[in-house]
Amino acid sequence: MKKIVISTGGGDAPGLNAVIFAVVNSAYRRGWEVYGSRSGYLGLLNPDEMIRLTPEKVADITPTGGTILGSTNKGNPFAMPVENLAGEIMIHDVSDRVMKNFNRMGFYCHIAVGGDGSLEIAHRFAVEKGMPVIGVPKTIDNDLMATQRTFGFDTAVSTATEALDKLHSTAKSHDRVMVVEVMGRDSGWIALNSGISGGADVILIPEIPFDIAKVCQKINDNELHNKNYAIVVVAEGAKAKNSEVIFKNGGEIGRQELLLGGIGEWVAKEIKAMSGKDTRSLVLGHLQRGGSPTTFDRLLALRFGAAAVRLAENGTFDHMVALITPDMKAVPIADAIKHRKKVGLDDDKVLTAREIGICLGD
Ligand code: F6P
């Protein structure tokens, strides 16, 4: 009988629990046992934080948001922040402890569900420590290479689109410009997909540095068509031409701690100053990571989970399950984390946006 461990790392995303459901049920049908490591690698560092997962335990979790295992983006065992007696934070490599526990508990393989950061760690365990690892691609940002989709993205886009639909009434009633900041870190997929679907007039994404004068020109042009309001969608990582991205905490500390945010407010202020229009801004933030996964994300997450157990059965390690329509394929984790998947300037969605009159700020 094989014994496998599953962990969820990085920011939560709708569909994590559906992956856990599929892994547990697919494994049990093969007569295997499944354990869940709490908060990323915590269970592998401290066996008290390991939970035995059975089909009964996961029976109702598929439609729920978040992860029953918990998650963290500060749990890299190769560089773990640990507080010493003097209260200082020291960085320790505790990866050997993880491996010792992994072997002591007799695990056959580790299914690591995560985005670029978590998959990078999983890949290091495979290459440097010989851990048999299988990756499952998660991120609302949809910025992982080698898979057409990550789960969580469809739900985040639906949430953002619904918010844009609702903002139209206030914008129209008050003749206002509403600026909406959405997530997406280094790539504009959420902004582009929700902006086109939610009737935005302007979409600003990290891949296209924008000219605020062009944005104001579009808003003023709306008036020529008797439209006295506008909806502007801004990805948190978008930046004006010849400027840098904006961080909430000034961007002065390590990359792990950088919190993007503030570009929506900046854009709103500039629009008000340049066009004189009544302008408001809002940040959708973590709303986009919450709630029940859409049918698309549930199905994708369930398929990823089942496919991950299939890879485990075949011993296809240091690989990630990937959607290459209509199939589930195994791709090297290294290919998925090489660099972020960005919006291409010739992407059909970019062309569509331009053709239906949406300004992309260039
Ligand atoms: O990677 C997903 C993501 O949602 C990014 O778009 C965002 O910048 C980040 O997580 C925020 O993460 P947190 O606030 O949880 O640190």
mmCIF file of C-alpha atoms and ligand atoms in Angstrom:
data_model
loop_
_atom_site.group_PDB
_atom_site.id
_atom_site.type_symbol
_atom_site.label_atom_id
_atom_site.label_comp_id
_atom_site.label_asym_id
_atom_site.label_seq_id
_atom_site.Cartn_x
_atom_site.Cartn_y
_atom_site.Cartn_z
ATOM 1 C CA MET A 1 0.000 0.000 0.000
ATOM 2 C CA LYS A 2 1.353 3.425 -0.979
ATOM 3 C CA LYS A 3 1.226 6.422 1.341
ATOM 4 C CA ILE A 4 1.213 9.885 -0.218
ATOM 5 C CA VAL A 5 1.276 13.423 1.156
ATOM 6 C CA ILE A 6 -0.423 16.514 -0.294
ATOM 7 C CA SER A 7 0.311 20.160 0.550
ATOM 8 C CA THR A 8 -1.143 23.502 -0.535
ATOM 9 C CA GLY A 9 1.232 26.489 -0.658
ATOM 10 C CA GLY A 10 1.196 30.199 -1.528
ATOM 11 C CA GLY A 11 -1.942 32.349 -1.769
ATOM 12 C CA ASP A 12 -5.234 30.462 -1.570
ATOM 13 C CA ALA A 13 -7.331 30.044 -4.720
ATOM 14 C CA PRO A 14 -10.840 28.682 -5.343
ATOM 15 C CA GLY A 15 -10.517 25.001 -6.273
ATOM 16 C CA LEU A 16 -7.832 23.937 -3.755
ATOM 17 C CA ASN A 17 -10.321 21.809 -1.844
ATOM 18 C CA ALA A 18 -11.555 20.212 -5.070
ATOM 19 C CA VAL A 19 -7.971 19.096 -5.834
ATOM 20 C CA ILE A 20 -7.702 17.605 -2.323
ATOM 21 C CA PHE A 21 -11.054 15.797 -2.812
ATOM 22 C CA ALA A 22 -9.925 14.280 -6.114
ATOM 23 C CA VAL A 23 -6.490 13.241 -4.824
ATOM 24 C CA VAL A 24 -7.949 11.574 -1.721
ATOM 25 C CA ASN A 25 -10.671 9.708 -3.608
ATOM 26 C CA SER A 26 -8.457 8.651 -6.547
ATOM 27 C CA ALA A 27 -5.779 7.419 -4.147
ATOM 28 C CA TYR A 28 -8.192 5.517 -1.893
ATOM 29 C CA ARG A 29 -9.702 3.742 -4.873
ATOM 30 C CA ARG A 30 -6.185 2.413 -5.519
ATOM 31 C CA GLY A 31 -5.890 1.279 -1.908
ATOM 32 C CA TRP A 32 -3.442 4.054 -0.970
ATOM 33 C CA GLU A 33 -3.369 6.273 2.122
ATOM 34 C CA VAL A 34 -3.306 10.080 1.954
ATOM 35 C CA TYR A 35 -1.945 12.585 4.461
ATOM 36 C CA GLY A 36 -2.244 16.354 4.323
ATOM 37 C CA SER A 37 0.629 18.583 5.444
ATOM 38 C CA ARG A 38 -0.772 21.705 7.104
ATOM 39 C CA SER A 39 0.322 25.170 5.935
ATOM 40 C CA GLY A 40 2.597 24.055 3.139
ATOM 41 C CA TYR A 41 5.540 22.122 4.643
ATOM 42 C CA LEU A 42 4.575 22.533 8.325
ATOM 43 C CA GLY A 43 3.313 18.924 8.572
ATOM 44 C CA LEU A 44 6.529 17.651 7.036
ATOM 45 C CA LEU A 45 8.514 19.680 9.566
ATOM 46 C CA ASN A 46 6.399 18.646 12.516
ATOM 47 C CA PRO A 47 4.425 15.398 12.172
ATOM 48 C CA ASP A 48 1.851 16.717 14.709
ATOM 49 C CA GLU A 49 0.759 19.046 11.896
ATOM 50 C CA MET A 50 0.045 16.154 9.536
ATOM 51 C CA ILE A 51 -3.620 15.169 9.024
ATOM 52 C CA ARG A 52 -4.827 11.811 7.782
ATOM 53 C CA LEU A 53 -7.265 12.460 4.932
ATOM 54 C CA THR A 54 -10.024 9.990 4.145
ATOM 55 C CA PRO A 55 -12.937 10.153 1.678
ATOM 56 C CA GLU A 56 -15.272 10.797 4.662
ATOM 57 C CA LYS A 57 -13.126 13.744 5.820
ATOM 58 C CA VAL A 58 -13.233 15.438 2.430
ATOM 59 C CA ALA A 59 -16.786 14.469 1.462
ATOM 60 C CA ASP A 60 -18.272 17.988 1.233
ATOM 61 C CA ILE A 61 -15.284 20.174 0.449
ATOM 62 C CA THR A 62 -15.372 20.481 -3.370
ATOM 63 C CA PRO A 63 -17.602 23.599 -3.537
ATOM 64 C CA THR A 64 -15.831 25.399 -0.686
ATOM 65 C CA GLY A 65 -13.235 28.173 -1.044
ATOM 66 C CA GLY A 66 -9.819 28.245 0.651
ATOM 67 C CA THR A 67 -7.970 25.080 1.646
ATOM 68 C CA ILE A 68 -8.748 22.727 4.535
ATOM 69 C CA LEU A 69 -4.966 22.270 4.914
ATOM 70 C CA GLY A 70 -4.170 25.964 5.318
ATOM 71 C CA SER A 71 -1.515 27.742 3.288
ATOM 72 C CA THR A 72 1.366 30.161 3.669
ATOM 73 C CA ASN A 73 3.664 32.181 1.450
ATOM 74 C CA LYS A 74 6.372 32.332 4.122
ATOM 75 C CA GLY A 75 7.067 28.614 4.461
ATOM 76 C CA ASN A 76 10.035 27.899 2.197
ATOM 77 C CA PRO A 77 12.003 25.129 4.010
ATOM 78 C CA PHE A 78 15.172 26.166 2.125
ATOM 79 C CA ALA A 79 14.913 29.660 3.665
ATOM 80 C CA MET A 80 12.659 29.481 6.699
ATOM 81 C CA PRO A 81 12.327 32.600 8.865
ATOM 82 C CA VAL A 82 12.813 31.507 12.499
ATOM 83 C CA GLU A 83 12.713 33.830 15.519
ATOM 84 C CA ASN A 84 15.648 33.394 17.935
ATOM 85 C CA LEU A 85 15.605 34.009 21.722
ATOM 86 C CA ALA A 86 16.548 37.669 21.179
ATOM 87 C CA GLY A 87 13.471 38.102 19.009
ATOM 88 C CA GLU A 88 15.495 38.434 15.798
ATOM 89 C CA ILE A 89 14.334 36.721 12.608
ATOM 90 C CA MET A 90 17.018 34.363 11.290
ATOM 91 C CA ILE A 91 16.801 32.456 7.991
ATOM 92 C CA HIS A 92 17.434 28.693 8.288
ATOM 93 C CA ASP A 93 17.595 25.878 5.750
ATOM 94 C CA VAL A 94 15.381 23.149 7.250
ATOM 95 C CA SER A 95 14.982 21.143 4.029
ATOM 96 C CA ASP A 96 16.917 18.148 5.434
ATOM 97 C CA ARG A 97 14.468 17.945 8.352
ATOM 98 C CA VAL A 98 11.623 17.838 5.819
ATOM 99 C CA MET A 99 13.327 14.983 3.938
ATOM 100 C CA LYS A 100 14.039 13.043 7.127
ATOM 101 C CA ASN A 101 10.376 13.232 8.168
ATOM 102 C CA PHE A 102 9.204 12.434 4.633
ATOM 103 C CA ASN A 103 11.285 9.229 4.656
ATOM 104 C CA ARG A 104 10.529 8.374 8.284
ATOM 105 C CA MET A 105 6.781 8.601 7.633
ATOM 106 C CA GLY A 106 7.270 6.300 4.652
ATOM 107 C CA PHE A 107 5.788 8.532 1.972
ATOM 108 C CA TYR A 108 5.902 7.335 -1.615
ATOM 109 C CA CYS A 109 5.457 10.830 -3.097
ATOM 110 C CA HIS A 110 4.432 14.421 -2.448
ATOM 111 C CA ILE A 111 1.696 16.184 -4.408
ATOM 112 C CA ALA A 112 2.492 19.912 -4.180
ATOM 113 C CA VAL A 113 -0.366 22.225 -5.130
ATOM 114 C CA GLY A 114 0.832 25.752 -5.753
ATOM 115 C CA GLY A 115 1.843 28.658 -7.937
ATOM 116 C CA ASP A 116 5.317 29.607 -9.162
ATOM 117 C CA GLY A 117 6.831 29.981 -5.662
ATOM 118 C CA SER A 118 5.535 26.663 -4.283
ATOM 119 C CA LEU A 119 6.386 24.778 -7.468
ATOM 120 C CA GLU A 120 9.901 26.215 -7.422
ATOM 121 C CA ILE A 121 10.363 24.824 -3.903
ATOM 122 C CA ALA A 122 8.886 21.451 -4.940
ATOM 123 C CA HIS A 123 11.284 21.331 -7.911
ATOM 124 C CA ARG A 124 14.262 22.053 -5.608
ATOM 125 C CA PHE A 125 13.201 19.175 -3.354
ATOM 126 C CA ALA A 126 13.064 16.902 -6.409
ATOM 127 C CA VAL A 127 16.424 17.966 -7.832
ATOM 128 C CA GLU A 128 18.489 18.608 -4.698
ATOM 129 C CA LYS A 129 16.988 16.132 -2.221
ATOM 130 C CA GLY A 130 15.531 13.433 -4.441
ATOM 131 C CA MET A 131 11.953 13.864 -3.218
ATOM 132 C CA PRO A 132 9.426 12.268 -5.626
ATOM 133 C CA VAL A 133 7.241 15.293 -6.337
ATOM 134 C CA ILE A 134 4.200 15.983 -8.543
ATOM 135 C CA GLY A 135 3.013 19.558 -9.083
ATOM 136 C CA VAL A 136 -0.546 20.854 -9.504
ATOM 137 C CA PRO A 137 -0.805 24.374 -11.005
ATOM 138 C CA LYS A 138 -2.752 26.851 -8.870
ATOM 139 C CA THR A 139 -2.993 30.624 -9.123
ATOM 140 C CA ILE A 140 -5.756 33.115 -9.726
ATOM 141 C CA ASP A 141 -3.225 35.042 -11.834
ATOM 142 C CA ASN A 142 -3.033 32.302 -14.534
ATOM 143 C CA ASP A 143 0.631 33.199 -15.059
ATOM 144 C CA LEU A 144 2.202 29.720 -15.025
ATOM 145 C CA MET A 145 3.823 28.451 -18.205
ATOM 146 C CA ALA A 146 3.243 24.986 -19.720
ATOM 147 C CA THR A 147 -0.467 24.782 -18.868
ATOM 148 C CA GLN A 148 -3.257 26.564 -20.703
ATOM 149 C CA ARG A 149 -4.995 27.266 -17.412
ATOM 150 C CA THR A 150 -4.443 27.252 -13.683
ATOM 151 C CA PHE A 151 -7.435 26.666 -11.426
ATOM 152 C CA GLY A 152 -8.729 29.683 -9.483
ATOM 153 C CA PHE A 153 -8.428 32.049 -12.438
ATOM 154 C CA ASP A 154 -11.945 31.536 -13.804
ATOM 155 C CA THR A 155 -13.513 32.239 -10.397
ATOM 156 C CA ALA A 156 -11.387 35.360 -9.879
ATOM 157 C CA VAL A 157 -12.348 36.672 -13.331
ATOM 158 C CA SER A 158 -16.040 35.970 -12.653
ATOM 159 C CA THR A 159 -15.858 37.866 -9.358
ATOM 160 C CA ALA A 160 -14.158 40.831 -11.022
ATOM 161 C CA THR A 161 -16.620 40.830 -13.938
ATOM 162 C CA GLU A 162 -19.588 40.784 -11.569
ATOM 163 C CA ALA A 163 -18.085 43.734 -9.671
ATOM 164 C CA LEU A 164 -17.667 45.690 -12.926
ATOM 165 C CA ASP A 165 -21.282 44.944 -13.910
ATOM 166 C CA LYS A 166 -22.418 46.367 -10.567
ATOM 167 C CA LEU A 167 -20.274 49.485 -10.870
ATOM 168 C CA HIS A 168 -21.879 50.548 -14.140
ATOM 169 C CA SER A 169 -25.005 51.783 -12.368
ATOM 170 C CA THR A 170 -23.150 54.125 -9.979
ATOM 171 C CA ALA A 171 -20.843 55.356 -12.735
ATOM 172 C CA LYS A 172 -23.816 56.084 -14.997
ATOM 173 C CA SER A 173 -26.077 57.600 -12.324
ATOM 174 C CA HIS A 174 -23.370 60.000 -11.097
ATOM 175 C CA ASP A 175 -21.548 60.690 -14.388
ATOM 176 C CA ARG A 176 -18.421 59.312 -12.761
ATOM 177 C CA VAL A 177 -15.235 57.550 -13.677
ATOM 178 C CA MET A 178 -14.880 54.371 -11.595
ATOM 179 C CA VAL A 179 -11.334 52.990 -11.393
ATOM 180 C CA VAL A 180 -11.105 49.357 -10.285
ATOM 181 C CA GLU A 181 -7.787 47.799 -9.216
ATOM 182 C CA VAL A 182 -7.649 44.031 -9.709
ATOM 183 C CA MET A 183 -5.022 41.404 -8.833
ATOM 184 C CA GLY A 184 -2.602 39.823 -11.247
ATOM 185 C CA ARG A 185 0.838 40.771 -9.934
ATOM 186 C CA ASP A 186 3.069 40.654 -13.049
ATOM 187 C CA SER A 187 0.478 39.743 -15.668
ATOM 188 C CA GLY A 188 -2.745 41.296 -16.875
ATOM 189 C CA TRP A 189 -4.914 38.220 -17.457
ATOM 190 C CA ILE A 190 -7.508 39.020 -14.777
ATOM 191 C CA ALA A 191 -7.734 42.689 -15.840
ATOM 192 C CA LEU A 192 -8.010 41.836 -19.524
ATOM 193 C CA ASN A 193 -10.577 39.042 -19.215
ATOM 194 C CA SER A 194 -12.812 40.810 -16.694
ATOM 195 C CA GLY A 195 -12.403 44.211 -18.351
ATOM 196 C CA ILE A 196 -13.521 42.985 -21.772
ATOM 197 C CA SER A 197 -16.394 40.946 -20.317
ATOM 198 C CA GLY A 198 -17.466 43.655 -17.860
ATOM 199 C CA GLY A 199 -17.698 46.482 -20.401
ATOM 200 C CA ALA A 200 -14.629 48.508 -19.365
ATOM 201 C CA ASP A 201 -13.658 51.598 -21.359
ATOM 202 C CA VAL A 202 -10.004 51.365 -20.347
ATOM 203 C CA ILE A 203 -7.877 48.357 -19.300
ATOM 204 C CA LEU A 204 -4.354 48.899 -17.977
ATOM 205 C CA ILE A 205 -2.071 45.858 -17.684
ATOM 206 C CA PRO A 206 1.581 45.349 -16.647
ATOM 207 C CA GLU A 207 2.534 44.267 -20.187
ATOM 208 C CA ILE A 208 1.538 47.647 -21.717
ATOM 209 C CA PRO A 209 2.973 50.703 -19.886
ATOM 210 C CA PHE A 210 0.305 53.373 -20.204
ATOM 211 C CA ASP A 211 0.110 57.048 -21.043
ATOM 212 C CA ILE A 212 -2.371 58.749 -18.715
ATOM 213 C CA ALA A 213 -3.107 61.384 -21.384
ATOM 214 C CA LYS A 214 -4.377 58.602 -23.687
ATOM 215 C CA VAL A 215 -6.583 57.304 -20.879
ATOM 216 C CA CYS A 216 -8.097 60.778 -20.365
ATOM 217 C CA GLN A 217 -8.570 61.206 -24.099
ATOM 218 C CA LYS A 218 -10.649 58.019 -24.182
ATOM 219 C CA ILE A 219 -12.750 59.242 -21.247
ATOM 220 C CA ASN A 220 -13.317 62.586 -22.959
ATOM 221 C CA ASP A 221 -14.160 60.846 -26.248
ATOM 222 C CA ASN A 222 -16.936 58.986 -24.418
ATOM 223 C CA GLU A 223 -18.715 62.360 -24.060
ATOM 224 C CA LEU A 224 -18.863 62.691 -27.858
ATOM 225 C CA HIS A 225 -21.074 59.592 -27.809
ATOM 226 C CA ASN A 226 -23.250 60.942 -24.977
ATOM 227 C CA LYS A 227 -21.586 58.619 -22.490
ATOM 228 C CA ASN A 228 -20.726 60.705 -19.450
ATOM 229 C CA TYR A 229 -19.132 57.973 -17.395
ATOM 230 C CA ALA A 230 -16.343 55.436 -17.721
ATOM 231 C CA ILE A 231 -15.083 52.226 -16.162
ATOM 232 C CA VAL A 232 -11.305 51.822 -15.886
ATOM 233 C CA VAL A 233 -9.762 48.465 -14.883
ATOM 234 C CA VAL A 234 -6.169 48.539 -13.635
ATOM 235 C CA ALA A 235 -4.036 45.487 -12.817
ATOM 236 C CA GLU A 236 -2.133 45.950 -9.559
ATOM 237 C CA GLY A 237 1.183 45.604 -11.424
ATOM 238 C CA ALA A 238 0.384 48.123 -14.191
ATOM 239 C CA LYS A 239 2.635 51.156 -14.504
ATOM 240 C CA ALA A 240 2.692 54.452 -16.358
ATOM 241 C CA LYS A 241 5.293 54.877 -19.110
ATOM 242 C CA ASN A 242 8.693 55.758 -17.628
ATOM 243 C CA SER A 243 7.454 54.951 -14.110
ATOM 244 C CA GLU A 244 7.771 52.067 -11.690
ATOM 245 C CA VAL A 245 5.080 49.825 -10.212
ATOM 246 C CA ILE A 246 3.546 51.056 -6.955
ATOM 247 C CA PHE A 247 3.897 49.126 -3.691
ATOM 248 C CA LYS A 248 1.800 49.635 -0.578
ATOM 249 C CA ASN A 249 4.893 49.413 1.634
ATOM 250 C CA GLY A 250 7.209 51.429 -0.589
ATOM 251 C CA GLY A 251 8.996 48.381 -1.981
ATOM 252 C CA GLU A 252 11.870 48.739 0.441
ATOM 253 C CA ILE A 253 11.965 45.222 1.856
ATOM 254 C CA GLY A 254 12.637 41.751 0.402
ATOM 255 C CA ARG A 255 10.631 40.601 -2.635
ATOM 256 C CA GLN A 256 8.642 38.120 -0.509
ATOM 257 C CA GLU A 257 7.272 41.012 1.530
ATOM 258 C CA LEU A 258 6.448 43.336 -1.358
ATOM 259 C CA LEU A 259 2.766 44.167 -1.465
ATOM 260 C CA LEU A 260 1.581 45.608 -4.730
ATOM 261 C CA GLY A 261 -1.199 48.160 -4.492
ATOM 262 C CA GLY A 262 -2.082 51.782 -4.974
ATOM 263 C CA ILE A 263 -1.974 52.140 -8.761
ATOM 264 C CA GLY A 264 -5.807 52.409 -8.958
ATOM 265 C CA GLU A 265 -5.847 55.350 -6.583
ATOM 266 C CA TRP A 266 -2.985 57.008 -8.467
ATOM 267 C CA VAL A 267 -4.781 56.600 -11.815
ATOM 268 C CA ALA A 268 -8.020 57.999 -10.335
ATOM 269 C CA LYS A 269 -6.211 61.087 -8.988
ATOM 270 C CA GLU A 270 -4.536 61.734 -12.338
ATOM 271 C CA ILE A 271 -7.815 61.334 -14.251
ATOM 272 C CA LYS A 272 -9.548 63.793 -11.936
ATOM 273 C CA ALA A 273 -6.695 66.292 -12.261
ATOM 274 C CA MET A 274 -6.476 66.045 -16.055
ATOM 275 C CA SER A 275 -10.126 65.634 -17.063
ATOM 276 C CA GLY A 276 -11.960 67.285 -14.172
ATOM 277 C CA LYS A 277 -14.335 64.281 -14.051
ATOM 278 C CA ASP A 278 -15.743 63.112 -10.742
ATOM 279 C CA THR A 279 -13.664 59.988 -10.096
ATOM 280 C CA ARG A 280 -13.656 57.182 -7.508
ATOM 281 C CA SER A 281 -11.373 54.196 -7.082
ATOM 282 C CA LEU A 282 -11.716 50.847 -5.369
ATOM 283 C CA VAL A 283 -9.529 47.790 -4.860
ATOM 284 C CA LEU A 284 -11.145 44.353 -5.296
ATOM 285 C CA GLY A 285 -8.214 42.684 -3.508
ATOM 286 C CA HIS A 286 -8.696 39.316 -1.842
ATOM 287 C CA LEU A 287 -12.391 39.139 -2.784
ATOM 288 C CA GLN A 288 -10.978 37.703 -6.009
ATOM 289 C CA ARG A 289 -9.390 34.804 -4.147
ATOM 290 C CA GLY A 290 -12.472 33.878 -2.160
ATOM 291 C CA GLY A 291 -15.739 32.045 -2.552
ATOM 292 C CA SER A 292 -16.909 28.878 -4.166
ATOM 293 C CA PRO A 293 -15.066 27.832 -7.346
ATOM 294 C CA THR A 294 -16.973 28.185 -10.623
ATOM 295 C CA THR A 295 -17.975 24.983 -12.422
ATOM 296 C CA PHE A 296 -14.995 25.452 -14.751
ATOM 297 C CA ASP A 297 -12.526 25.720 -11.853
ATOM 298 C CA ARG A 298 -14.090 22.817 -9.946
ATOM 299 C CA LEU A 299 -13.909 20.532 -12.906
ATOM 300 C CA LEU A 300 -10.363 21.621 -13.745
ATOM 301 C CA ALA A 301 -9.249 21.168 -10.123
ATOM 302 C CA LEU A 302 -10.888 17.716 -9.910
ATOM 303 C CA ARG A 303 -9.249 16.702 -13.193
ATOM 304 C CA PHE A 304 -5.859 17.996 -11.985
ATOM 305 C CA GLY A 305 -6.208 16.016 -8.738
ATOM 306 C CA ALA A 306 -7.126 12.770 -10.502
ATOM 307 C CA ALA A 307 -4.351 13.260 -13.074
ATOM 308 C CA ALA A 308 -1.783 13.893 -10.313
ATOM 309 C CA VAL A 309 -2.563 10.475 -8.779
ATOM 310 C CA ARG A 310 -2.249 8.907 -12.245
ATOM 311 C CA LEU A 311 1.245 10.442 -12.557
ATOM 312 C CA ALA A 312 2.076 9.107 -9.092
ATOM 313 C CA GLU A 313 0.989 5.621 -10.138
ATOM 314 C CA ASN A 314 3.245 5.819 -13.203
ATOM 315 C CA GLY A 315 6.149 7.275 -11.218
ATOM 316 C CA THR A 316 6.297 10.441 -13.366
ATOM 317 C CA PHE A 317 7.999 12.654 -10.779
ATOM 318 C CA ASP A 318 9.303 16.234 -10.922
ATOM 319 C CA HIS A 319 6.424 16.817 -13.354
ATOM 320 C CA MET A 320 3.304 18.942 -13.146
ATOM 321 C CA VAL A 321 -0.166 18.129 -14.441
ATOM 322 C CA ALA A 322 -1.124 20.560 -17.201
ATOM 323 C CA LEU A 323 -4.246 21.332 -19.216
ATOM 324 C CA ILE A 324 -3.441 21.062 -22.902
ATOM 325 C CA THR A 325 -6.981 21.006 -24.267
ATOM 326 C CA PRO A 326 -8.673 18.579 -24.272
ATOM 327 C CA ASP A 327 -6.130 16.488 -22.354
ATOM 328 C CA MET A 328 -4.285 16.390 -19.091
ATOM 329 C CA LYS A 329 -0.553 16.108 -19.778
ATOM 330 C CA ALA A 330 2.572 15.725 -17.661
ATOM 331 C CA VAL A 331 5.067 18.572 -18.155
ATOM 332 C CA PRO A 332 8.414 19.081 -16.367
ATOM 333 C CA ILE A 333 7.919 21.425 -13.387
ATOM 334 C CA ALA A 334 11.024 23.268 -14.636
ATOM 335 C CA ASP A 335 9.118 24.281 -17.788
ATOM 336 C CA ALA A 336 6.239 25.740 -15.782
ATOM 337 C CA ILE A 337 8.392 27.985 -13.585
ATOM 338 C CA LYS A 338 10.962 29.185 -16.141
ATOM 339 C CA HIS A 339 9.259 32.560 -16.376
ATOM 340 C CA ARG A 340 5.799 34.081 -15.910
ATOM 341 C CA LYS A 341 3.170 33.702 -18.636
ATOM 342 C CA LYS A 342 2.489 37.247 -19.807
ATOM 343 C CA VAL A 343 -0.210 38.694 -22.040
ATOM 344 C CA GLY A 344 1.211 38.876 -25.566
ATOM 345 C CA LEU A 345 0.593 42.051 -27.551
ATOM 346 C CA ASP A 346 -0.751 39.879 -30.387
ATOM 347 C CA ASP A 347 -3.027 37.869 -28.067
ATOM 348 C CA ASP A 348 -6.517 37.619 -29.525
ATOM 349 C CA LYS A 349 -7.974 39.215 -26.394
ATOM 350 C CA VAL A 350 -5.750 42.262 -26.857
ATOM 351 C CA LEU A 351 -6.888 42.490 -30.493
ATOM 352 C CA THR A 352 -10.531 42.060 -29.451
ATOM 353 C CA ALA A 353 -10.244 44.781 -26.807
ATOM 354 C CA ARG A 354 -8.799 47.248 -29.315
ATOM 355 C CA GLU A 355 -11.356 46.329 -32.002
ATOM 356 C CA ILE A 356 -14.345 46.908 -29.722
ATOM 357 C CA GLY A 357 -12.987 50.319 -28.718
ATOM 358 C CA ILE A 358 -11.336 49.624 -25.369
ATOM 359 C CA CYS A 359 -8.308 51.839 -24.634
ATOM 360 C CA LEU A 360 -5.250 49.946 -23.386
ATOM 361 C CA GLY A 361 -3.434 53.128 -22.462
ATOM 362 C CA ASP A 362 -0.956 53.105 -25.360
HETATM 363 O O1 F6P B 1 -0.423 35.373 -6.663
HETATM 364 C C1 F6P B 1 -1.751 35.623 -6.391
HETATM 365 C C2 F6P B 1 -1.963 36.955 -5.766
HETATM 366 O O2 F6P B 1 -3.327 37.015 -5.687
HETATM 367 C C3 F6P B 1 -1.380 38.178 -6.494
HETATM 368 O O3 F6P B 1 -2.129 38.610 -7.579
HETATM 369 C C4 F6P B 1 -1.305 39.187 -5.368
HETATM 370 O O4 F6P B 1 -0.352 40.183 -5.629
HETATM 371 C C5 F6P B 1 -0.911 38.340 -4.227
HETATM 372 O O5 F6P B 1 -1.470 37.055 -4.465
HETATM 373 C C6 F6P B 1 -1.332 38.869 -2.889
HETATM 374 O O6 F6P B 1 -1.030 37.934 -1.911
HETATM 375 P P1 F6P B 1 -1.138 38.127 -0.347
HETATM 376 O O7 F6P B 1 -1.828 39.437 -0.071
HETATM 377 O O8 F6P B 1 -1.892 36.967 0.157
HETATM 378 O O9 F6P B 1 0.269 38.126 0.145
#
